[in-house]
Amino acid sequence: SADNKIEAAMSELVPEPRQKPAVPMKPVGINSNLLGYIGIDTIIEQMRKKTMKTGFDFNIMVVGQSGLGKSTLVNTLFKSQVSRKSSGWNREEKIPKTVEIKAIGHVIEEGGVKMKLTVIDTPGFGDQINNENCWEPIEKYINEQYEKFLKEEVNIARKKRIPDTRVHCCLYFISPTGHSLRPLDLEFMKHLSKVVNIIPVIAKADTMTLEEKTEFKQRVRKELEVNGIEFYPQKEFDEDLEDKTENDKIRQESMPFAVVGSDKEYQVNGKRILGRKTPWGVIEVENLSHCEFALLRDFVIRTHLQDLKEVTHNIHYETYRAKRLNDNGGLPPVTTETEENHESNL
Amino acid sequence: MAATEIARQVGEGCRTVPLSGHVGFDSLPDQLVNKSVNHGFCFNILCVGETGLGKSTLMDTLFNTKFEGEPASHSQPGVQLKSGTYDLQESNVGLKLTIVGSVGFGDQINKEDSYKPIVEFIDAQFEAYLQEELKIKRVLHNFHDSRIHACLYFIAPTGHSLKSLDLVTMKKLDSKVNIIPIIAKSDAISKSELTKFKIKITSELVSNGVQIYQFPTDDESVAEINGTMNAHLPFAVIGSTEELKIGNKMMKARQYPWGTVQVENETHCDFVKLREMLIRVNMEDLREQTHTRHYELYRRCKLEEMGFKDTDPDSKPFSLQETYEAKRNEFLGELHKKEEEMRQMFVQRVKEKEAELKEAEKELHEKFDRLKKLHQDEKKKLEDKKKSLDDEMNAFKQRKTAAELLQSQAQQAGGSQTLKRDKERKNSGFL
């Protein structure tokens, strides 16, 4: 009974958990279709108008050895001269001795929608003799953007719209060797798939036949799976069954997209199309039987653009934030979390 | 590994580049809207007004449904807030609607503190959101937002002016929530009185510096209608869920002996205007203002209260970190102190108990000793008695044997004596 007495004494001293203010909630499902039109669905229009007014930010990074056609592909994707090579940088400039990060921003407009597009190039990646840890500057840059956003968010007087420089999408260019992924590819994707959305693409796919292409893609997919590399769209973030079915098809059949880029136009069958002219024919970039560029473009821009941003914001950024705040010692005792930890320690 | 170089050409002076074909990002608003629709929307309305002004009925009329089962009981002494959350669906849009109504507002004799429960409620919703935002592991995008987006303030149709309670309450609320003042049960006022009443109310609000919600006029598509509506504030409304046949249609109306008031007739009351503004045109703006203006103000005040400061831009990141560190150390210090106190108390209690137990042990030992001694004494006594008894027995035995011996001797002697006597007798007989 001495034990009991001590236990009783201890429980007196341990503070009671704070009562949360009670607001009675009783969700009642009411289908108002029968009772006359209210006008709730107009919120869609209201929201659309609001977003058109504020405009969008999109930040896309391209990573891969030089000569794989990164800049050309980005220009083709956005049908305009948005990459570094076209913005006044010397095309004949030397390959840098270290990995550099160069970001260029442009504003493009279509159908009343204004988009501030930032293309982040990484010249020097994979071009050295010793490429050890060459992904580190890239990872550092990505984390710096998260840090910038976090600092803004944590301010007391903060901006209405925090400028978003976080990398929403990273296109990783795989060399069309036809064999398998190189160790550098695996290392990069292993490290970076945890902090950013990676979309692997097979560059300069016009050097492979259809069979070679299919086999290579299968091998790449297998290798990525074996190495536990989750590229975008990640399985764990599928929101509902519809998403899952759609994304499964993309993950298991289409990706990685085998693409060809071009910013030159040619006349084919009376139409002007983007393509590459070779002695044996014109490769039509937007022709699905020639290459998968159109699939990539639709995927990144027309269907999953908003989702890329949301996954970056809701998942990658939150992961960074949680880690950062934990390392920093956490936030002041406003949360009850720390108090609960306190009790459990005793 | 060598250092990196970061070259940026981004900034406010970004060039606009032309597109040479259709890219397809004009579908972005659609992508965004689709995601929002899948996620669902939420909208929270607070109705403040005296008892009997038709708050519940107006909500029923606005949303074409019957929300409450029974009217609120007015048995509590102070001002209470009653809330209910409902899932409404229209075409493919799902709305989580929360309606909060004041109960007992204006019923008290002393109304000085009537506004307090309302302000506290609004602050509590901001606090809940702030707590979630400050958490380390948070799920903001799935958080059920309970912050009040619109406050409908019901003015009694006296026809004269605003009551002082109205002015005081609205002044306390205008920096915390979007206030839309409405004149309730306006079928009690005639048209000419109504115009005068509206003018009086508007001028009183202006002269007392009450900031009511202004419908936004910066977007050209809605600037005109919002501008006109701003001039009609406060809206004179009537609520009714009863449907009466008027002409050949069923309409929401109230029937009087002298005529029928149609709710959705714009010449009869401003109900249609209210519905238009609140739901069909500005619902999104109300939500945005709540988040970017009222919530930010609350957050700023709360953080400053807790001791955080944004100093000049150069030291901003560091000062915040320092403040965090300082606060954390302070908290840890307090924690340590508390822990120490508890440990001390624990040690103290243990000591006391130990002393008690020692006492008890000592007592027990003494008792044991006493009992033992008692036992020994008793034993000795018993032994003594036994010994004496044994002695007695022995003595008795001795006496007994001695006596027996004597007896047998005597018998022998007597026997021989008897024999001798017999012999003598015999002999004597022969003489």
Coordinates of C-alpha atoms in Angstrom, one line a residue, chain B:
Chain B
M1 CA 33.5 18.6 -53.8
A2 CA 33.8 22.0 -55.3
A3 CA 31.4 24.8 -54.6
T4 CA 28.4 25.7 -56.8
E5 CA 27.6 28.8 -58.6
I6 CA 24.1 30.0 -58.7
A7 CA 23.2 32.5 -61.4
R8 CA 19.7 33.7 -61.5
Q9 CA 18.0 36.0 -64.0
V10 CA 14.7 35.8 -62.2
G11 CA 12.9 38.7 -60.6
E12 CA 10.2 41.2 -61.2
G13 CA 11.8 42.2 -64.5
C14 CA 11.1 38.9 -66.2
R15 CA 10.7 39.1 -69.9
T16 CA 7.5 37.9 -71.6
V17 CA 8.3 35.5 -74.4
P18 CA 5.9 34.7 -77.2
L19 CA 4.7 31.2 -77.8
S20 CA 5.0 29.6 -81.2
G21 CA 2.2 27.2 -80.7
H22 CA -0.3 25.9 -78.3
V23 CA 1.4 24.6 -75.2
G24 CA -1.6 23.7 -73.1
F25 CA -1.0 25.3 -69.7
D26 CA -4.2 27.2 -70.2
S27 CA -5.8 24.1 -68.7
L28 CA -4.1 25.0 -65.4
P29 CA -7.2 26.8 -63.9
D30 CA -9.2 23.7 -64.8
Q31 CA -6.6 21.4 -63.1
L32 CA -6.8 23.6 -60.0
V33 CA -10.5 23.7 -59.9
N34 CA -10.8 20.0 -60.4
K35 CA -8.6 19.3 -57.5
S36 CA -10.5 21.7 -55.3
V37 CA -13.8 20.1 -56.3
N38 CA -12.4 16.7 -55.4
H39 CA -11.2 18.1 -52.2
G40 CA -14.5 19.9 -51.4
F41 CA -15.1 23.4 -50.1
C42 CA -16.1 24.6 -46.7
F43 CA -17.9 27.8 -45.8
N44 CA -18.7 29.0 -42.3
I45 CA -21.3 31.6 -41.5
L46 CA -22.0 33.2 -38.1
C47 CA -25.4 34.7 -37.4
V48 CA -25.4 37.3 -34.6
G49 CA -28.6 38.9 -33.5
E50 CA -31.2 39.2 -30.8
T51 CA -33.6 36.4 -30.1
G52 CA -36.5 36.2 -32.4
L53 CA -35.1 38.0 -35.4
G54 CA -35.4 35.0 -37.7
K55 CA -31.8 33.9 -37.9
S56 CA -32.5 30.2 -38.2
T57 CA -35.4 30.8 -40.7
L58 CA -33.1 33.0 -42.9
M59 CA -30.5 30.2 -43.1
D60 CA -33.2 27.7 -44.0
T61 CA -34.4 30.0 -46.7
L62 CA -30.9 30.8 -48.1
F63 CA -30.0 27.2 -48.4
N64 CA -33.4 25.8 -49.3
T65 CA -33.5 23.3 -46.5
K66 CA -34.5 22.8 -43.0
F67 CA -31.4 22.7 -40.8
E68 CA -32.6 22.6 -37.2
G69 CA -35.0 20.2 -35.6
E70 CA -36.2 22.3 -32.8
P71 CA -35.6 26.0 -32.0
A72 CA -32.8 26.7 -29.5
S73 CA -33.7 26.6 -25.9
H74 CA -33.1 29.9 -24.2
S75 CA -32.6 28.6 -20.7
Q76 CA -29.0 29.5 -20.2
P77 CA -28.2 32.9 -18.6
G78 CA -25.4 34.1 -20.8
V79 CA -24.8 34.3 -24.6
Q80 CA -24.2 30.9 -26.1
L81 CA -23.1 29.9 -29.6
K82 CA -24.7 26.9 -31.3
S83 CA -23.2 25.5 -34.4
G84 CA -24.0 22.7 -36.8
T85 CA -22.1 21.4 -39.8
Y86 CA -23.9 20.1 -42.9
D87 CA -22.8 18.6 -46.2
L88 CA -24.5 20.1 -49.2
Q89 CA -24.2 18.9 -52.7
E90 CA -25.0 20.8 -55.9
S91 CA -24.2 19.2 -59.3
N92 CA -20.6 18.0 -58.6
V93 CA -19.7 20.5 -56.0
G94 CA -19.7 19.4 -52.4
L95 CA -19.8 22.1 -49.7
K96 CA -19.2 21.6 -46.0
L97 CA -21.4 24.3 -44.5
T98 CA -21.1 25.3 -40.9
I99 CA -23.7 27.6 -39.5
V100 CA -23.2 29.2 -36.0
G101 CA -25.9 31.1 -34.4
S102 CA -25.9 33.2 -31.3
V103 CA -28.4 32.1 -28.6
G104 CA -29.6 34.6 -26.0
F105 CA -27.8 37.6 -27.5
G106 CA -29.5 40.7 -26.2
D107 CA -31.6 38.9 -23.6
Q108 CA -29.6 40.0 -20.6
I109 CA -30.3 42.9 -18.4
N110 CA -26.7 43.9 -18.4
K111 CA -25.3 43.5 -21.9
E112 CA -21.9 44.8 -21.4
D113 CA -20.3 41.5 -21.9
S114 CA -22.6 40.1 -24.5
Y115 CA -20.1 40.5 -27.3
K116 CA -17.4 38.5 -25.4
P117 CA -18.5 34.9 -26.2
I118 CA -18.8 35.8 -29.8
V119 CA -15.3 37.3 -30.0
E120 CA -13.9 34.4 -28.0
F121 CA -15.5 31.9 -30.5
I122 CA -14.1 33.6 -33.5
D123 CA -10.7 33.7 -31.9
A124 CA -10.9 30.1 -30.9
Q125 CA -11.3 29.1 -34.6
F126 CA -8.3 31.2 -35.5
E127 CA -6.4 29.7 -32.7
A128 CA -7.2 26.1 -33.9
Y129 CA -5.9 27.0 -37.4
L130 CA -2.8 28.7 -36.0
Q131 CA -2.0 25.7 -33.8
E132 CA -2.2 23.4 -36.8
E133 CA 0.0 25.7 -38.8
L134 CA 2.6 25.8 -36.1
K135 CA 2.8 22.1 -35.6
I136 CA 5.9 20.3 -36.8
K137 CA 4.0 17.4 -38.5
R138 CA 1.0 19.1 -40.0
V139 CA -1.7 18.4 -42.5
L140 CA -2.9 21.8 -43.5
H141 CA -4.4 20.8 -46.8
N142 CA -6.7 18.3 -45.1
F143 CA -7.5 20.5 -42.1
H144 CA -11.1 21.2 -41.6
D145 CA -11.1 25.0 -41.6
S146 CA -13.6 26.3 -39.0
R147 CA -12.7 30.0 -39.3
I148 CA -15.8 32.2 -39.8
H149 CA -15.9 33.5 -43.3
A150 CA -18.9 35.7 -43.0
C151 CA -20.8 37.2 -40.1
L152 CA -24.4 38.2 -40.7
Y153 CA -25.4 40.8 -38.2
F154 CA -29.2 41.0 -37.7
I155 CA -30.5 44.5 -37.0
A156 CA -33.9 44.7 -35.4
P157 CA -36.4 46.5 -37.6
T158 CA -37.1 49.4 -35.3
G159 CA -37.1 51.9 -38.1
H160 CA -35.1 54.4 -36.0
S161 CA -31.4 53.7 -35.6
L162 CA -28.9 51.2 -34.5
K163 CA -29.0 50.1 -30.9
S164 CA -25.9 50.8 -28.8
L165 CA -25.5 47.0 -28.4
D166 CA -25.3 46.7 -32.2
L167 CA -22.7 49.4 -32.5
V168 CA -20.5 48.0 -29.7
T169 CA -20.7 44.5 -30.9
M170 CA -20.0 45.3 -34.6
K171 CA -17.1 47.5 -33.5
K172 CA -15.6 44.6 -31.6
L173 CA -16.1 42.3 -34.5
D174 CA -15.1 44.3 -37.5
S175 CA -11.4 43.6 -37.3
K176 CA -11.9 39.9 -36.8
V177 CA -14.5 38.9 -39.4
N178 CA -16.3 40.0 -42.5
I179 CA -19.5 41.7 -41.3
I180 CA -22.5 41.9 -43.5
P181 CA -25.3 43.8 -41.7
I182 CA -28.8 43.0 -42.5
I183 CA -32.2 44.3 -41.4
A184 CA -34.2 41.4 -40.2
K185 CA -37.9 40.9 -40.5
S186 CA -38.0 43.8 -42.8
D187 CA -41.7 43.3 -43.7
A188 CA -42.4 45.2 -40.5
I189 CA -41.1 48.4 -42.1
S190 CA -42.7 50.4 -44.9
K191 CA -40.7 51.3 -48.0
S192 CA -40.2 54.9 -47.2
E193 CA -39.2 54.2 -43.6
L194 CA -36.8 51.6 -44.9
T195 CA -34.9 54.1 -47.0
K196 CA -34.5 56.4 -44.1
F197 CA -33.6 53.6 -41.8
K198 CA -30.8 52.4 -44.2
I199 CA -29.4 55.8 -44.5
K200 CA -29.4 56.3 -40.7
I201 CA -27.7 52.9 -40.2
T202 CA -25.0 53.6 -42.8
S203 CA -24.2 57.0 -41.4
E204 CA -24.0 55.7 -37.9
L205 CA -21.7 52.9 -38.9
V206 CA -19.4 55.4 -40.7
S207 CA -19.4 57.9 -37.9
N208 CA -18.5 55.1 -35.4
G209 CA -15.7 53.8 -37.7
V210 CA -17.2 50.3 -38.1
Q211 CA -15.6 48.5 -41.0
I212 CA -18.2 46.4 -42.7
Y213 CA -17.4 44.0 -45.5
Q214 CA -17.2 45.7 -48.9
F215 CA -17.9 43.6 -52.0
P216 CA -14.8 43.7 -54.1
T217 CA -14.8 46.0 -57.1
D218 CA -11.3 45.3 -58.5
D219 CA -12.3 42.6 -60.9
E220 CA -14.0 44.1 -63.9
S221 CA -16.4 41.2 -64.3
V222 CA -18.0 41.7 -60.9
A223 CA -17.1 45.3 -60.2
E224 CA -20.3 46.7 -61.5
I225 CA -22.7 44.4 -59.7
N226 CA -20.7 44.5 -56.5
G227 CA -20.6 48.3 -56.6
T228 CA -24.3 48.6 -57.0
M229 CA -24.9 46.1 -54.2
N230 CA -22.5 48.0 -51.8
A231 CA -24.9 50.9 -52.1
H232 CA -27.9 48.7 -51.0
L233 CA -26.3 47.7 -47.7
P234 CA -27.6 46.9 -45.2
F235 CA -29.9 44.4 -46.9
A236 CA -33.5 44.3 -45.8
V237 CA -34.4 40.6 -45.7
I238 CA -37.3 38.4 -45.0
G239 CA -37.1 34.7 -44.4
S240 CA -39.7 32.0 -45.0
T241 CA -39.7 28.3 -45.7
E242 CA -43.4 28.1 -46.4
E243 CA -44.3 27.9 -50.0
L244 CA -47.5 29.4 -51.2
K245 CA -49.2 29.3 -54.6
I246 CA -48.9 32.6 -56.3
G247 CA -50.2 32.8 -59.8
N248 CA -49.3 29.4 -61.1
K249 CA -46.0 28.9 -59.3
M250 CA -45.1 27.8 -55.8
M251 CA -43.0 30.5 -54.1
K252 CA -41.6 31.2 -50.7
A253 CA -43.8 33.8 -49.1
R254 CA -45.4 35.1 -46.0
Q255 CA -49.2 35.6 -46.0
Y256 CA -50.9 38.4 -44.2
P257 CA -54.5 39.5 -44.3
W258 CA -53.6 42.5 -46.3
G259 CA -51.4 40.7 -48.9
T260 CA -48.6 38.3 -49.4
V261 CA -44.9 39.1 -49.1
Q262 CA -42.8 37.2 -51.6
V263 CA -39.3 36.4 -50.4
E264 CA -37.7 36.2 -53.8
N265 CA -39.4 39.3 -55.2
E266 CA -36.8 42.0 -55.4
T267 CA -39.3 44.8 -54.9
H268 CA -40.5 43.2 -51.7
C269 CA -37.1 42.7 -50.0
D270 CA -33.4 42.3 -50.6
F271 CA -33.2 38.6 -50.1
V272 CA -32.2 37.8 -53.6
K273 CA -29.4 40.4 -53.4
L274 CA -28.1 38.8 -50.2
R275 CA -28.1 35.4 -51.7
E276 CA -26.4 36.7 -54.9
M277 CA -23.7 38.5 -53.0
L278 CA -23.1 36.0 -50.2
I279 CA -23.1 32.8 -52.3
R280 CA -23.1 33.3 -56.0
V281 CA -20.6 36.1 -56.4
N282 CA -18.4 36.6 -53.4
M283 CA -18.1 33.3 -51.5
E284 CA -14.5 32.8 -52.6
D285 CA -13.6 36.4 -51.8
L286 CA -15.1 36.1 -48.3
R287 CA -12.9 33.0 -47.7
E288 CA -9.8 34.7 -49.1
Q289 CA -10.3 37.9 -47.0
T290 CA -10.8 35.8 -43.9
H291 CA -7.5 34.0 -44.6
T292 CA -5.3 36.8 -45.8
R293 CA -6.6 39.7 -43.7
H294 CA -8.4 38.6 -40.5
Y295 CA -6.4 35.5 -39.9
E296 CA -3.0 37.1 -40.6
L297 CA -3.9 39.9 -38.2
Y298 CA -4.8 37.5 -35.5
R299 CA -1.6 35.5 -36.1
R300 CA 0.5 38.6 -36.0
C301 CA -0.9 39.7 -32.8
K302 CA -0.7 36.3 -31.2
L303 CA 2.9 35.8 -32.2
E304 CA 3.9 39.2 -31.0
E305 CA 2.1 38.5 -27.8
M306 CA 4.2 35.4 -27.3
G307 CA 7.3 37.5 -27.6
F308 CA 8.3 37.1 -31.2
K309 CA 9.5 40.0 -33.2
D310 CA 10.5 40.7 -36.7
T311 CA 13.4 43.0 -36.5
D312 CA 15.0 44.7 -39.5
P313 CA 15.4 42.5 -42.6
D314 CA 19.1 41.8 -42.1
S315 CA 18.8 40.1 -38.8
K316 CA 15.3 38.7 -39.4
P317 CA 16.2 35.1 -39.8
F318 CA 18.6 35.1 -36.9
S319 CA 16.4 36.9 -34.5
L320 CA 13.6 34.5 -35.0
Q321 CA 15.9 31.6 -34.4
E322 CA 17.3 33.3 -31.3
T323 CA 13.8 33.9 -30.0
Y324 CA 12.9 30.3 -30.7
E325 CA 16.0 29.2 -28.9
A326 CA 15.4 31.5 -26.0
K327 CA 11.8 30.4 -25.7
R328 CA 12.8 26.8 -25.9
N329 CA 15.5 27.2 -23.2
E330 CA 13.1 29.0 -21.0
F331 CA 10.6 26.2 -21.4
L332 CA 13.2 23.5 -20.9
G333 CA 14.3 25.4 -17.8
E334 CA 10.8 25.4 -16.4
L335 CA 10.4 21.7 -17.3
H336 CA 13.6 21.0 -15.4
K337 CA 12.5 23.0 -12.4
K338 CA 9.2 21.1 -12.3
E339 CA 10.9 17.8 -12.7
E340 CA 13.3 18.7 -9.9
E341 CA 10.4 19.7 -7.7
M342 CA 8.6 16.5 -8.4
R343 CA 11.7 14.5 -7.8
Q344 CA 12.2 16.3 -4.5
M345 CA 8.7 15.7 -3.4
F346 CA 9.1 12.1 -4.4
V347 CA 12.3 11.7 -2.4
Q348 CA 10.6 13.4 0.5
R349 CA 7.6 11.1 0.5
V350 CA 9.9 8.1 0.2
K351 CA 11.9 9.3 3.2
E352 CA 8.8 9.9 5.2
K353 CA 7.5 6.5 4.4
E354 CA 10.8 5.0 5.2
A355 CA 10.8 6.6 8.6
E356 CA 7.3 5.4 9.2
L357 CA 8.2 1.9 8.3
K358 CA 11.3 2.1 10.5
E359 CA 9.2 3.2 13.4
A360 CA 6.8 0.4 12.8
E361 CA 9.6 -2.1 12.6
K362 CA 11.0 -0.8 15.9
E363 CA 7.7 -1.1 17.5
L364 CA 7.3 -4.6 16.2
H365 CA 10.7 -5.5 17.5
E366 CA 9.9 -4.2 20.9
K367 CA 6.7 -6.0 20.9
F368 CA 8.4 -9.1 19.9
D369 CA 11.0 -8.7 22.7
R370 CA 8.3 -8.0 25.2
L371 CA 6.3 -11.0 24.2
K372 CA 9.3 -13.1 24.2
K373 CA 10.2 -12.1 27.7
L374 CA 6.6 -12.7 28.7
H375 CA 6.8 -16.1 27.2
Q376 CA 10.0 -16.8 28.9
D377 CA 8.7 -15.7 32.2
E378 CA 5.6 -17.8 31.8
K379 CA 7.7 -20.7 30.8
K380 CA 9.9 -20.3 33.8
K381 CA 6.9 -20.1 36.0
L382 CA 5.5 -23.1 34.5
E383 CA 8.7 -25.0 34.9
D384 CA 9.0 -23.9 38.5
K385 CA 5.5 -25.1 39.1
K386 CA 6.2 -28.3 37.4
K387 CA 9.3 -28.8 39.4
S388 CA 7.5 -28.1 42.6
L389 CA 4.8 -30.4 41.5
D390 CA 7.4 -33.1 40.7
D391 CA 9.0 -32.6 44.0
E392 CA 5.6 -33.0 45.7
M393 CA 5.0 -36.0 43.7
N394 CA 8.3 -37.5 44.6
A395 CA 7.8 -36.6 48.2
F396 CA 4.4 -38.2 48.1
K397 CA 5.8 -41.3 46.4
Q398 CA 8.4 -41.6 49.0
R399 CA 5.9 -41.3 51.7
K400 CA 3.7 -43.7 50.0
T401 CA 6.4 -46.3 49.7
A402 CA 7.5 -45.6 53.2
A403 CA 3.9 -45.9 54.4
E404 CA 3.4 -49.1 52.5
L405 CA 6.5 -50.5 53.8
L406 CA 5.4 -49.7 57.3
Q407 CA 2.1 -51.2 56.6
S408 CA 3.5 -54.4 55.3
Q409 CA 5.9 -54.6 58.2
A410 CA 3.1 -54.0 60.6
Q411 CA 1.0 -56.6 58.8
Q412 CA 3.7 -59.1 59.1
A413 CA 4.2 -58.4 62.7
G414 CA 0.5 -58.4 63.2
G415 CA 0.2 -61.6 61.2
S416 CA 2.7 -63.4 63.3
Q417 CA 1.1 -61.9 66.3
T418 CA -2.3 -63.3 65.2
L419 CA -0.8 -66.6 64.5
K420 CA 0.8 -66.6 68.0
R421 CA -2.5 -65.6 69.5
D422 CA -4.3 -68.4 67.6
K423 CA -1.7 -70.8 68.7
E424 CA -2.0 -69.7 72.3
R425 CA -5.7 -70.0 72.1
K426 CA -5.5 -73.4 70.8
N427 CA -3.0 -74.4 73.3
S428 CA -5.0 -72.9 76.1
G429 CA -7.9 -74.8 75.0
F430 CA -6.3 -78.1 75.8
L431 CA -5.6 -77.3 79.4

